[in-house]
Coordinates of C-alpha atoms and ligand atoms in Angstrom, one line a residue:
X1 CA -133.3 135.5 -21.3
X2 CA -134.2 139.1 -20.7
X3 CA -131.7 142.0 -20.1
X4 CA -132.3 144.0 -16.9
X5 CA -133.2 147.0 -19.0
X6 CA -136.2 145.2 -20.5
X7 CA -137.5 143.3 -17.6
X8 CA -140.4 145.8 -17.1
X9 CA -141.2 145.7 -20.9
X10 CA -144.2 143.4 -21.1
X11 CA -144.5 143.9 -24.9
X12 CA -140.9 142.8 -25.4
X13 CA -141.4 139.7 -23.2
X14 CA -144.6 138.8 -25.0
X15 CA -143.0 139.2 -28.4
X16 CA -140.1 137.0 -27.4
X17 CA -142.4 134.3 -25.9
X18 CA -144.6 134.2 -29.0
X19 CA -141.6 133.9 -31.3
X20 CA -140.1 131.1 -29.2
X21 CA -143.5 129.3 -29.3
X22 CA -143.6 129.6 -33.1
X23 CA -146.7 131.8 -33.0
X24 CA -147.3 135.0 -34.9
X25 CA -147.0 138.4 -33.2
X26 CA -150.8 138.9 -33.7
X27 CA -151.7 135.8 -31.7
X28 CA -154.1 137.0 -28.9
X29 CA -153.1 134.1 -26.5
X30 CA -152.4 135.3 -22.9
X31 CA -148.7 135.2 -22.0
X32 CA -147.7 134.8 -18.3
X33 CA -144.3 134.7 -16.6
X34 CA -144.4 131.5 -14.4
X35 CA -140.8 131.4 -13.2
X36 CA -138.3 134.2 -12.8
X37 CA -134.6 133.8 -11.8
X38 CA -131.3 135.5 -12.4
X39 CA -128.5 134.1 -14.4
X40 CA -125.4 135.9 -13.0
X41 CA -122.8 133.7 -14.8
X42 CA -122.3 136.1 -17.7
X43 CA -120.6 139.5 -17.3
X44 CA -124.0 141.2 -17.4
X45 CA -126.6 139.3 -15.3
X46 CA -129.8 138.6 -17.0
X47 CA -133.3 137.5 -16.0
X48 CA -134.2 134.0 -17.0
X49 CA -137.9 133.7 -17.5
X50 CA -140.2 130.7 -18.0
X51 CA -143.3 131.9 -19.8
X52 CA -146.6 130.2 -20.4
X53 CA -148.3 131.0 -23.7
X54 CA -152.1 130.3 -23.6
X55 CA -153.7 128.0 -21.2
X56 CA -155.4 128.6 -17.9
X57 CA -153.6 130.2 -14.9
X58 CA -152.9 127.6 -12.2
X59 CA -155.7 128.0 -9.6
X60 CA -154.4 129.1 -6.2
X61 CA -155.5 126.8 -3.4
X62 CA -156.8 128.6 -0.4
X63 CA -157.7 127.7 3.2
X64 CA -161.1 125.8 3.3
X65 CA -162.1 124.8 6.9
X66 CA -164.5 121.9 7.3
X67 CA -167.4 121.6 9.8
X68 CA -166.1 120.7 13.3
X69 CA -166.2 117.0 14.0
X70 CA -165.8 117.1 17.8
X71 CA -162.1 116.2 18.1
X72 CA -159.4 118.5 19.3
X73 CA -155.6 118.6 19.1
X74 CA -153.2 120.6 21.2
X75 CA -150.7 122.4 19.1
X76 CA -147.7 123.8 21.0
X77 CA -145.9 126.7 19.2
X78 CA -147.3 129.3 16.8
X79 CA -144.4 129.3 14.3
X80 CA -144.9 128.2 10.7
X81 CA -145.0 124.5 11.9
X82 CA -147.8 125.1 14.4
X83 CA -149.8 127.6 12.3
X84 CA -149.8 125.4 9.2
X85 CA -150.7 122.4 11.3
X86 CA -153.6 124.3 12.8
X87 CA -154.9 125.3 9.4
X88 CA -154.7 121.7 8.1
X89 CA -156.4 120.3 11.2
X90 CA -159.3 122.8 10.7
X91 CA -159.6 121.7 7.1
X92 CA -160.2 118.1 8.4
X93 CA -162.7 119.3 11.1
X94 CA -160.4 118.9 14.0
X95 CA -160.2 121.9 16.4
X96 CA -156.7 123.1 17.2
X97 CA -155.9 124.5 20.6
X98 CA -152.8 126.5 20.0
X99 CA -150.6 127.3 22.9
X100 CA -147.8 129.9 22.4
X101 CA -145.5 131.0 25.2
X102 CA -144.9 134.4 23.5
X103 CA -147.1 137.3 22.7
X104 CA -149.1 138.2 19.6
X105 CA -147.1 139.5 16.7
X106 CA -147.8 143.2 17.4
X107 CA -147.0 143.1 21.1
X108 CA -143.9 141.0 20.3
X109 CA -142.5 143.8 18.2
X110 CA -142.4 146.0 21.4
X111 CA -140.3 143.3 23.1
X112 CA -138.0 143.0 20.2
X113 CA -137.5 146.8 20.3
X114 CA -136.6 146.6 24.0
X115 CA -133.7 144.5 23.0
X116 CA -132.3 147.5 21.2
X117 CA -133.4 150.2 23.6
X118 CA -132.7 148.5 26.9
X119 CA -130.6 145.4 26.1
X120 CA -133.4 143.4 27.7
X121 CA -134.2 139.8 26.5
X122 CA -137.6 138.6 27.5
X123 CA -137.3 134.8 27.6
X124 CA -140.8 134.3 26.2
X125 CA -141.0 137.1 23.6
X126 CA -138.0 137.9 21.4
X127 CA -136.6 137.2 17.9
X128 CA -137.3 133.5 18.2
X129 CA -140.3 133.3 20.5
X130 CA -143.8 134.7 20.0
X131 CA -146.5 134.6 17.4
X132 CA -145.2 133.7 13.9
X133 CA -142.2 131.9 15.4
X134 CA -138.5 132.4 14.7
X135 CA -138.9 133.6 11.1
X136 CA -141.3 136.5 11.7
X137 CA -138.7 139.2 12.0
X138 CA -136.4 137.7 9.4
X139 CA -135.5 137.9 5.8
X140 CA -138.5 135.8 5.1
X141 CA -136.8 133.7 2.5
X142 CA -139.3 131.2 1.2
X143 CA -136.9 129.0 -0.7
X144 CA -136.5 125.4 0.2
X145 CA -134.6 122.5 -1.2
X146 CA -136.8 120.0 0.6
X147 CA -139.3 119.9 -2.3
X148 CA -140.0 116.2 -1.9
X149 CA -141.2 116.6 1.7
X150 CA -144.5 118.3 0.7
X151 CA -146.4 120.6 -1.6
X152 CA -144.3 123.9 -1.8
X153 CA -146.9 125.5 -4.1
X154 CA -149.7 124.9 -1.7
X155 CA -147.6 126.6 1.1
X156 CA -146.9 129.6 -1.2
X157 CA -150.5 129.8 -2.2
X158 CA -151.6 130.0 1.4
X159 CA -149.0 132.8 2.0
X160 CA -150.5 134.7 -0.9
X161 CA -154.1 134.1 0.3
X162 CA -153.0 135.7 3.7
X163 CA -151.5 138.7 2.0
X164 CA -148.1 137.9 0.4
X165 CA -147.4 139.3 -3.0
X166 CA -148.2 137.0 -5.9
X167 CA -144.5 137.3 -6.9
X168 CA -143.6 134.6 -4.5
X169 CA -145.2 132.1 -6.8
X170 CA -143.0 133.2 -9.7
X171 CA -139.6 134.1 -8.1
X172 CA -137.2 131.2 -8.0
X173 CA -135.9 132.5 -4.6
X174 CA -138.9 134.3 -3.1
X175 CA -138.7 136.3 0.1
X176 CA -141.1 138.4 2.1
X177 CA -139.1 140.7 4.5
X178 CA -139.8 141.5 8.2
X179 CA -142.1 144.4 7.4
X180 CA -144.5 142.1 5.5
X181 CA -144.4 138.9 7.6
X182 CA -146.3 140.2 10.7
X183 CA -149.3 141.1 8.5
X184 CA -149.4 137.6 7.0
X185 CA -149.1 136.0 10.5
X186 CA -152.0 138.1 11.7
X187 CA -154.1 137.0 8.7
X188 CA -153.4 133.4 9.6
X189 CA -154.4 133.9 13.2
X190 CA -157.7 135.6 12.2
X191 CA -158.5 132.7 9.8
X192 CA -157.8 130.1 12.5
X193 CA -160.0 131.9 15.1
X194 CA -162.8 132.5 12.5
X195 CA -162.8 128.8 11.7
X196 CA -163.2 127.8 15.4
X197 CA -159.6 127.2 16.5
X198 CA -158.3 128.5 19.8
X199 CA -155.1 130.5 20.2
X200 CA -153.7 131.3 23.6
X201 CA -150.7 133.6 24.0
X202 CA -148.6 133.7 27.1
X203 CA -149.3 129.9 27.4
X204 CA -146.0 128.4 28.3
X205 CA -146.1 124.6 28.2
X206 CA -144.0 123.1 31.0
X207 CA -145.1 119.4 31.1
X208 CA -146.7 116.7 29.0
X209 CA -149.7 114.9 30.6
X210 CA -148.5 111.3 30.2
X211 CA -150.7 108.4 30.9
X212 CA -148.6 105.2 30.5
X213 CA -147.4 105.3 26.9
X214 CA -150.0 107.9 25.8
X215 CA -150.1 111.7 25.9
X216 CA -153.4 113.2 27.0
X217 CA -152.4 116.9 26.8
X218 CA -150.1 119.4 28.4
X219 CA -149.6 121.4 31.6
X220 CA -148.9 125.1 31.5
X221 CA -146.3 126.8 33.7
X222 CA -149.2 128.3 35.7
X223 CA -150.5 124.8 36.5
X224 CA -153.5 124.7 34.2
X225 CA -154.0 121.4 32.2
X226 CA -155.0 121.5 28.5
X227 CA -156.2 118.2 27.1
X228 CA -156.5 117.0 23.6
X229 CA -156.8 113.8 21.5
X230 CA -153.3 114.5 20.1
X231 CA -150.4 116.8 20.9
X232 CA -148.3 118.4 18.2
X233 CA -145.0 119.7 19.5
X234 CA -143.8 122.5 17.2
X235 CA -141.7 124.5 19.6
X236 CA -138.7 125.4 17.4
X237 CA -135.0 125.0 17.8
X238 CA -134.6 127.4 20.7
X239 CA -137.0 125.9 23.3
X240 CA -134.3 124.3 25.5
X241 CA -136.8 123.9 28.3
X242 CA -138.9 121.6 26.1
X243 CA -136.0 119.2 25.4
X244 CA -135.3 119.3 29.2
X245 CA -138.9 118.5 30.1
X246 CA -138.9 115.6 27.6
X247 CA -135.8 114.2 29.1
X248 CA -137.1 114.7 32.7
X249 CA -140.4 112.9 31.7
X250 CA -138.5 110.0 30.1
X251 CA -139.5 110.8 26.5
X252 CA -136.7 109.7 24.3
X253 CA -134.7 112.4 22.5
X254 CA -131.4 112.2 20.6
X255 CA -128.4 114.5 20.0
X256 CA -128.4 115.9 16.5
X257 CA -125.5 117.6 14.5
X258 CA -125.9 121.3 13.9
X259 CA -123.6 124.1 12.8
X260 CA -121.9 127.0 14.6
X261 CA -119.8 130.0 13.6
X262 CA -120.1 133.7 12.9
X263 CA -122.2 136.2 10.9
X264 CA -120.0 137.6 8.1
X265 CA -120.9 141.0 6.9
X266 CA -119.9 142.8 3.7
X267 CA -121.0 146.0 2.0
X268 CA -123.8 145.1 -0.3
X269 CA -121.9 146.9 -3.1
X270 CA -119.0 144.4 -2.7
X271 CA -121.4 141.4 -2.8
X272 CA -122.9 142.9 -6.0
X273 CA -119.4 143.2 -7.5
X274 CA -118.6 139.6 -6.5
X275 CA -121.8 138.0 -7.8
X276 CA -123.1 140.4 -10.5
X277 CA -119.6 141.7 -11.6
X278 CA -120.9 145.2 -11.4
X279 CA -121.4 148.0 -8.8
X280 CA -123.5 149.9 -8.7
X281 CA -125.8 147.2 -9.8
X282 CA -128.4 147.7 -12.5
X283 CA -131.5 149.2 -10.7
X284 CA -133.7 146.4 -12.0
X285 CA -131.6 143.8 -10.3
X286 CA -132.3 142.8 -6.7
X287 CA -129.5 142.9 -4.1
X288 CA -127.1 140.1 -5.0
X289 CA -127.2 137.0 -2.7
X290 CA -125.0 133.9 -2.4
X291 CA -125.0 130.4 -1.0
X292 CA -121.4 129.1 -0.5
X293 CA -119.8 125.9 0.8
X294 CA -116.4 124.4 0.9
X295 CA -114.7 121.4 2.5
X296 CA -111.8 121.8 4.9
X297 CA -109.5 119.1 6.3
X298 CA -111.8 118.4 9.3
X299 CA -115.3 119.5 8.3
X300 CA -117.6 121.4 5.9
X301 CA -117.9 125.1 6.1
X302 CA -121.0 126.8 4.6
X303 CA -123.0 130.0 4.4
X304 CA -126.3 130.0 6.1
X305 CA -129.4 132.2 5.9
X306 CA -127.9 134.9 3.8
X307 CA -129.6 138.3 4.0
X308 CA -128.9 140.7 1.1
X309 CA -129.4 144.4 2.0
X310 CA -130.2 143.4 5.6
X311 CA -129.2 143.7 9.2
X312 CA -127.5 141.4 11.7
X313 CA -129.9 141.0 14.7
X314 CA -129.7 139.9 18.3
X315 CA -131.6 136.6 18.4
X316 CA -130.8 135.6 22.0
X317 CA -133.7 133.9 23.9
X318 CA -132.5 134.3 27.5
X319 CA -130.6 136.9 29.5
X320 CA -126.9 136.2 29.7
X321 CA -126.4 134.8 26.2
X322 CA -125.5 136.3 22.9
X323 CA -126.9 134.8 19.6
X324 CA -126.8 136.5 16.2
X325 CA -129.0 136.0 13.2
X326 CA -130.0 138.1 10.1
X327 CA -133.1 139.9 8.7
X328 CA -134.1 142.2 6.0
X329 CA -137.0 144.3 4.8
X330 CA -139.0 143.5 1.7
X331 CA -136.9 146.0 -0.3
X332 CA -133.5 144.5 0.8
X333 CA -132.3 148.1 0.5
X334 CA -129.9 148.3 3.4
X335 CA -126.2 149.0 2.6
X336 CA -124.9 145.7 4.1
X337 CA -125.2 142.0 3.3
X338 CA -124.8 139.4 6.0
X339 CA -124.8 135.6 6.2
X340 CA -124.0 132.9 8.7
X341 CA -120.7 131.3 8.0
X342 CA -120.6 128.1 10.0
X343 CA -118.9 124.8 10.5
X344 CA -120.6 121.4 11.3
X345 CA -120.7 120.4 15.0
X346 CA -121.1 116.6 15.5
X347 CA -121.9 114.6 18.6
X348 CA -118.2 113.3 18.7
X349 CA -117.0 116.9 19.0
X350 CA -118.0 117.0 22.7
X351 CA -116.9 114.6 25.4
X352 CA -120.3 113.9 26.9
X353 CA -122.5 111.2 25.5
X354 CA -126.0 112.5 26.4
X355 CA -128.9 113.6 24.2
X356 CA -128.5 117.2 25.6
X357 CA -124.7 117.3 25.3
X358 CA -124.7 119.4 22.0
X359 CA -127.4 121.7 23.4
X360 CA -125.2 122.3 26.5
X361 CA -122.2 123.0 24.2
X362 CA -124.2 125.4 22.1
X363 CA -125.5 127.2 25.3
X364 CA -122.0 127.4 26.8
X365 CA -120.5 129.1 23.6
X366 CA -123.4 131.7 23.7
X367 CA -122.8 132.4 27.4
X368 CA -119.0 132.8 26.7
X369 CA -119.7 135.3 23.9
X370 CA -121.9 137.3 26.2
X371 CA -119.4 137.3 29.0
X372 CA -116.6 138.3 26.6
X373 CA -118.2 141.8 26.4
X374 CA -119.2 144.0 29.3
X375 CA -121.5 141.2 30.5
X376 CA -124.6 143.5 30.4
X377 CA -125.5 144.2 26.8
X378 CA -126.0 142.5 23.4
X379 CA -122.9 144.2 22.0
X380 CA -121.2 141.7 19.8
X381 CA -117.5 140.7 19.5
X382 CA -116.2 141.4 16.0
X383 CA -113.1 141.1 13.9
X384 CA -112.1 141.9 10.4
X385 CA -111.5 138.8 8.3
X386 CA -107.7 139.4 7.6
X387 CA -107.2 139.9 11.4
X388 CA -109.1 136.7 12.2
X389 CA -106.9 134.9 9.7
X390 CA -103.7 136.4 11.1
X391 CA -104.8 135.8 14.7
X392 CA -104.8 139.4 15.9
X393 CA -107.4 141.7 17.3
X394 CA -108.6 144.3 14.8
X395 CA -107.1 147.8 15.5
X396 CA -110.3 149.3 14.1
X397 CA -113.6 148.0 12.9
X398 CA -115.6 149.3 10.0
X399 CA -119.3 150.1 10.1
X400 CA -121.8 147.2 10.6
X401 CA -125.5 147.0 10.5
X402 CA -125.7 145.5 14.0
X403 CA -127.6 148.1 16.0
X404 CA -126.5 147.1 19.6
X405 CA -122.9 147.7 18.5
X406 CA -119.7 145.7 18.1
X407 CA -116.3 145.8 19.8
X408 CA -112.9 144.4 18.6
X409 CA -112.3 140.9 20.0
X410 CA -110.1 137.9 19.3
X411 CA -112.8 135.6 17.7
X412 CA -110.0 133.2 16.7
X413 CA -109.7 132.5 20.5
X414 CA -113.3 133.0 21.6
X415 CA -114.8 130.5 19.1
X416 CA -114.4 126.8 19.9
X417 CA -111.0 125.7 18.5
X418 CA -112.4 123.3 15.9
X419 CA -114.8 125.9 14.6
X420 CA -112.1 128.6 14.4
X421 CA -109.8 126.2 12.6
X422 CA -112.4 125.3 10.0
X423 CA -113.3 129.0 9.4
X424 CA -109.7 130.0 9.1
X425 CA -109.2 127.3 6.5
X426 CA -112.5 127.9 4.7
X427 CA -112.4 131.7 4.3
X428 CA -109.4 131.8 2.0
X429 CA -110.9 128.9 -0.1
X430 CA -114.1 131.0 -0.5
X431 CA -112.1 134.2 -1.0
X432 CA -110.1 132.5 -3.9
X433 CA -113.3 131.9 -5.7
X434 CA -115.0 135.1 -4.9
X435 CA -112.6 138.1 -4.9
X436 CA -113.2 140.2 -1.8
X437 CA -115.1 137.7 0.3
X438 CA -112.2 137.4 2.7
X439 CA -111.0 141.0 2.4
X440 CA -110.7 143.7 5.0
X441 CA -114.1 144.9 4.0
X442 CA -115.5 141.7 5.5
X443 CA -116.3 141.7 9.3
X444 CA -117.1 138.7 11.4
X445 CA -119.5 139.0 14.3
X446 CA -120.2 136.3 16.8
X447 CA -121.9 134.0 17.5
X448 CA -124.2 132.3 14.9
X449 CA -125.3 129.2 16.8
X450 CA -129.0 128.6 16.2
X451 CA -128.7 127.2 12.7
X452 CA -130.8 124.2 13.5
X453 CA -131.8 122.1 16.5
X454 CA -129.0 120.3 18.4
X455 CA -131.6 117.7 19.5
X456 CA -133.9 115.5 17.5
X457 CA -137.2 114.2 18.9
X458 CA -137.6 110.8 17.2
X459 CA -140.8 109.9 15.3
X460 CA -142.0 106.9 13.3
X461 CA -141.6 107.4 9.5
X462 CA -145.1 106.3 8.7
X463 CA -147.2 107.6 11.6
X464 CA -145.0 110.7 12.3
X465 CA -145.7 109.9 16.0
X466 CA -143.1 109.5 18.7
X467 CA -142.2 105.8 18.6
X468 CA -142.9 105.3 22.4
X469 CA -145.6 108.0 23.1
X470 CA -148.9 107.5 21.4
X471 CA -150.5 110.7 20.4
X472 CA -147.3 112.8 20.5
X473 CA -146.4 114.3 17.2
X474 CA -143.0 116.1 17.1
X475 CA -143.1 118.8 14.4
X476 CA -140.9 121.3 12.5
X477 CA -137.4 122.6 13.1
X478 CA -137.3 122.0 16.9
X479 CA -138.0 118.3 16.4
X480 CA -135.3 118.1 13.7
X481 CA -137.5 117.7 10.6
X482 CA -137.3 121.1 9.0
X483 CA -134.9 123.9 8.4
X484 CA -136.6 127.1 7.4
X485 CA -140.0 128.7 7.1
X486 CA -141.4 126.7 4.2
X487 CA -140.0 123.3 5.3
X488 CA -141.4 123.9 8.8
X489 CA -144.8 124.9 7.3
X490 CA -144.8 121.7 5.1
X491 CA -143.9 119.6 8.1
X492 CA -146.9 121.2 10.0
X493 CA -149.1 120.1 7.1
X494 CA -147.6 116.6 7.1
X495 CA -148.0 116.2 10.8
X496 CA -151.6 117.4 10.9
X497 CA -152.4 115.0 8.1
X498 CA -150.8 112.2 10.2
X499 CA -153.0 113.3 13.2
X500 CA -156.1 113.0 10.9
X501 CA -155.1 109.5 9.7
X502 CA -154.3 108.4 13.2
X503 CA -157.7 109.7 14.5
X504 CA -159.5 107.6 11.9
X505 CA -158.0 104.3 13.1
Ligands
FAD1 C1 -133.7 136.1 12.9 C2 -134.1 134.9 12.1 C3 -134.1 134.9 10.7 C4 -134.5 133.8 9.9 N1 -134.6 133.9 8.6 C5 -135.2 132.9 7.9 C6 -135.5 133.1 6.5 O1 -135.2 134.1 5.9 N2 -136.0 132.0 5.8 C7 -136.3 130.8 6.4 O2 -136.8 129.9 5.8 N3 -136.0 130.7 7.7 C8 -135.5 131.7 8.5 N4 -135.3 131.5 9.8 C9 -135.6 130.2 10.4 C10 -137.1 129.9 10.5 O3 -137.6 131.0 11.3 C11 -137.3 128.6 11.2 O4 -136.8 127.6 10.5 C12 -138.8 128.4 11.4 O5 -139.5 129.4 12.0 C13 -139.1 127.1 12.1 O6 -140.5 126.9 12.3 P1 -141.1 126.1 13.5 O7 -142.5 126.3 13.4 O8 -140.6 124.7 13.5 O9 -140.5 126.8 14.9 P2 -140.5 128.3 15.3 O10 -140.7 129.2 14.2 O11 -139.2 128.4 16.1 O12 -141.7 128.4 16.3 C14 -141.8 127.8 17.6 C15 -142.8 128.5 18.5 O13 -142.9 127.7 19.6 C16 -143.0 128.6 20.7 N5 -142.7 127.8 22.0 C17 -141.4 127.3 22.3 N6 -141.5 126.7 23.5 C18 -142.7 126.7 23.9 C19 -143.4 126.3 25.0 N7 -142.7 125.6 26.0 N8 -144.7 126.5 25.2 C20 -145.4 127.2 24.2 N9 -144.8 127.7 23.1 C21 -143.5 127.5 22.9 C22 -142.0 129.7 20.4 O14 -142.4 130.9 21.1 C23 -142.2 129.8 18.9 O15 -143.2 130.8 18.6 C24 -134.9 132.6 10.6 C25 -134.8 132.5 12.0 C26 -134.4 133.6 12.7 C27 -134.4 133.5 14.2

């Protein structure tokens, strides 16, 4: 354990590590911090370090493309699923032809800025669509609990080789920030192109080329066909048209539970007080973060994608809808902390029994939230927590980080009844454990609805291929097999390896 005052003191850390290893102070062995986390249970939070004394530094694996072997695979979507699949295919000598509906990461930033300046949502280039995928302008949290699904270290190594700080290999909860991610995404693109892959932006896939029970490629919205030996579908949780095209073309999909609710925002100083027991926090400590969950009578309520020192952002993907999410810069230095606070949504919550029923429900809530305002902008309905609990519109709202602006609204009525009930029961439970969480300093903004995909594209456990469509490999969050940047990247690797195995048969 190291006090925040001494975290920058390499000599102190070295002396402590040598003493713990039973070695003399004069021992010349190299000492390296291999894991860094924060223990905030005590009154004064401390750094918990795992330190290696002596031994070799773990080699960082890097991208090593193989000589092309003549095969090609179509990869739809340039998010972490698609890009890591492309890198893995190239390492096996298979050429990826990457098709992305949005624009390259730099041009995409201009479209994201237009959301703020003109309230315009480009349906192909926004916070969810475009090079780098949904997480590009995000908090860039690289923490995953899905460690059994793949090699997390390998994913982090690749991020480092494309420009991320080496700290992500050490921090227990690493993050990159939206000012760093675009540079890394560009590095990946350059590596894919240099190794012989193709990347096409503005390439909106509108159909699969099906030949009996086999996929031969895809058709673009402009009519052009792109053929390949396999098709990896890594289109993310917001590509509603992709689920619709699958249903239209008779490819089996299934409804999948997801979660919906609000973004809750607090002053970061209050979050520091709640979780570090101090404010202002020690300058060596990062902005405090949390991950909370509780059970209510009907369903679970939990925090999602918490962004310390961050901003609430408009993550809508089509005009006429309102969707919120969160992001932060690498420094996490903004004065607010936000997180999704959501309740489970299950297939039996809606009357329809159709694979797209939950997707339609999700879309209708987003449209209702948009219409609740002036029907032209991305301004968000908001309510202070005590007012939400008491069922009254807030007389005045505090400052928020949400740049398009907020207006006072009855979220207790606007949210679906079962979601509002769960949040009204859950907030006091969380507030009882963490003083201030449900106070008047907390503001709710709506709606947080893109927590995960409301649809699953089935795949065989062994081959990772769609059970009825040979050559079709559903991948990442949109297919229902990942939830976050690292797990989507790991799924991209797993699917590409499955394509390689399948190609050898
Ligand atoms: C604002 C925000 C903040 C987030 N913060 C974090 C975070 O801090 N940490 C974290 O782990 N996760 C975060 N996430 C979630 C994370 O981004 C996703 O889990 C991850 O990106 C999923 O990867 P994916 O490759 O499966 O899909 P995506 O990243 O969604 O990529 C899919 C790509 O497919 C493209 N596409 C869709 N349809 C078509 C089509 N028909 N034709 C061609 N291309 C198509 C899209 O344009 C998109 O680029 C955040 C998401 C958002 C929106």
